[in-house]
Amino acid sequence: MKATVMQLHRDLQLGRTSSVALTEQALTVIAGHRAAGGAAFTHVDAQAALAAARQIDAVGLYPTPLAGLPLSVKDLFDVQGQITTAGSVVRKQNPPVQQDATVVAKLRAAGAVLLGRTNMSEFACSSLGLNPHYGTPRNPGDPERVAGGSSSGAAVSVALDMSVAALGSDTGGSARIPAAFCGLVGFKPTAKRVPMQGCLPLSPSLDSIGTLGHSVSCCAILDAVLSSGWTPSHARGQPPDVKKRRLYVTEDYLADHLDPAVAQAFDEALARLSQAGARIIRFDFPELGWIADMDAQGGLAAAEAWHEHGERLESEDGAYYDPRVVRHLRQGAGQSAVRYLELLERRRTLQAVAAHRLSMADAWLMPTVAILPPRLAELDDDEDYGRLNRLAQRNSAVANLLDGCALSLPLTAQIGLSVCGLHGRDTHTLKIAAGIERVLEC
């Protein structure tokens, strides 16, 4: 495993390294990546990052684990003095924003060094990470494959040591899918746990922030900073033992059409957890089959995204959107108010069913993504692209629909295990995920 936030924090405290050294190293890797045609970043502010690092080193105090560490920010969040393009040329001429997004301000307050803005699927409208405007970030393990999306650049920035951790977003798996495809940990909190002010919305009912790092502790630290605020108490304690923990698994819907490699990795993980004393409890959740009907016209995401983008799409700006994004957004135009209200009611019913079925669970486990990262060549055809895009986000989107929390752990370099919790169970889910991580690393 590469260096985690806490490991680097200790190195800073002990004088083994400095913020300037870490930042210079990250900027060197970024420069090499961009010179070679890499598309992880859309904007890098080297001067501001180095100035922040020098200021932190001059004080010589690193009060939070993020202090002095170089992080990347998805190009969906406002950063003072910069343009938030959301991966689109449509917003390229917008004026620089006047203030940081709330989460960006919290990162700065914690002492993080912000390197720049990471690339993404245009307006966060794809789980595969393609971007025809700024280039598509390639999978770190196989450049012929996608990195996943929509937080594609965020994942690549961490996987290739261009940042220690990354701030992304997650509407249907946008942080967890690229985490799974790139061998990282990705976390989606309960939606309202972390404020979204200053983040361009896609689907306000489903949107949440997302974080990516090399370990559960990295995401737990970011969660603490971005939600309640970091205190030393967050660093205390060891990951819990998984013995006798109740880990629920459903074999309908979420287990359909799994790539054989994904199915094997998932089964092997369950076997190891069982050997470690966890209780693997299999249950039925047939109501998840409703989701296919709910998504037939794009679902809640398309309806709400059309509200955000419809007027602009009908203007001359519409010609500059990626045609695949346009097709997705236009699904929302055909949804009536009655259909939208029906979707909200069906969502509430699913949430109630989940709360009942999972009331005794310590976590709900599933493959983060049903498939391996597709090869770019597989996505040339629009029909194949649509099919693989839907399948890539099928499992991860369930946590957003249920307004729960979920974390993806790497099982292999391109396969993730999703550890899910009910609404508001974020702290517990992070702790259980840390215990699972310890078993799977052995």
Steps between C-alpha positions, in 0.01 A plus 500: 500500500620851422546759774179590680395835640587396855841361403595823327360702789736319738791557261426873503476511878831314538680718246558215255353706219343840444190633332716668238677172422171311468348775287803527273499125453129501410545790256791320333288191445211714371730676254629169368146363473381803303808504277427139409143590401334407829165662566450467876515875565324782319675772701808504723596797719860416585590844636206515739560142616868563573420827676251319725752224571773750592264681734407177677864393535595844632255462786628148561173370639282236340188508719286273282601195297431696179725792592777535243378217278439558126142419395306529176150645452249384241407766246146506637586702812552874520853610581542873555652674200450204265238400244286198579455334161356166616687335216313705239605763248158659550621657825853578383428873460327537835661750738718366782298430813524735795508249784585141577244225520432415864697176480794672330504761777504218755797336328690828506413555866642153573827602333470299179703615200274521195685404183237556236179386338450144377330393180160332497214379283323809368259627766553168687274324248686170453633219714775419250702824514516590130549867414519608134588859593799470733609143428412176678710401803628147438497212744829500695534122472405473133491814284279324247222498760296775666568627850130525585296808571393745545791578738748354252780751543464488878566126505790518256658784697515281812588174327797658319632690806401841368307563821476332838120496493224657295169680534235373261124471485260206492150500350483135397849374574714779355768461768465128572501376139836660412632393840412140416644523148824659623573291811407769753265558789204726423231621742152646451346640820132539575400785270439781750791407727735729308381836359481529123504880470732601219477164323323509164192279540399215273218339698447673837301205636792263437814717506761465770870568526745218449852442626780279369820377663724201556330375818181513700676726749570752220130524419403501869732796562355689204150418622577638845649821360214556256213411734536562873858625499820318591588443866779281644237253620450396137849345500443282806413133495572203280283355223235274652524125476260360242430197716123450539429813295186460294588557134198478271512385138218491247517271199229661286539802272842605630649161409358486146735515201819513706825463313644161602811669644281730710288210625809301593665789684178571690450135600862474614461813713187358664683176571789682668262707711313188601827331597578806713180444695257734324143384456407509132122530489330456165164668450252583226429853382275444194373860514834608355359371173284812493807709422510392136149641450585814697799561273314427175478871421819601676355490849533771761845596377387588148187683620695721738793543262261626233379762747865609542594490131184519290501873437866502401458197275222680312728800443795523261718350776330165441714444190812483717385221732626147443218336293496204740445735792221672306324168442518421871373841607216504247352191663398730782312734265237238433420429865177644633448641846289195580781267392749694711280481809449127440877453491537684831228284656660180371832617639349557845352151490838346412662693783243368747547143377878531527476643852293195603702233321838638610408608851727234656783527248844637580549548127356399166760360259493490121741537207550872447482456122362198317758517223869560443599843364394498134756546228473833324450318170186337642339841543513626141149378431231704675287196581793316660597816686150536643477136605839498672439838662176374655657175616801679648283710731224250574634380836650823628189707421296301753667677795411840353141397434469377859686807632742279685876505528741272317870437468688308231801291605744362243490123452733519199644788300170528309232338720340650808298375797222732609433533874163672540310641793156649560429871513706672769711194582814655352732478801400140570537403134847653481606305809363171364671569167830550683457162666422337166799674343729352765374146428534536124852642523630200695 
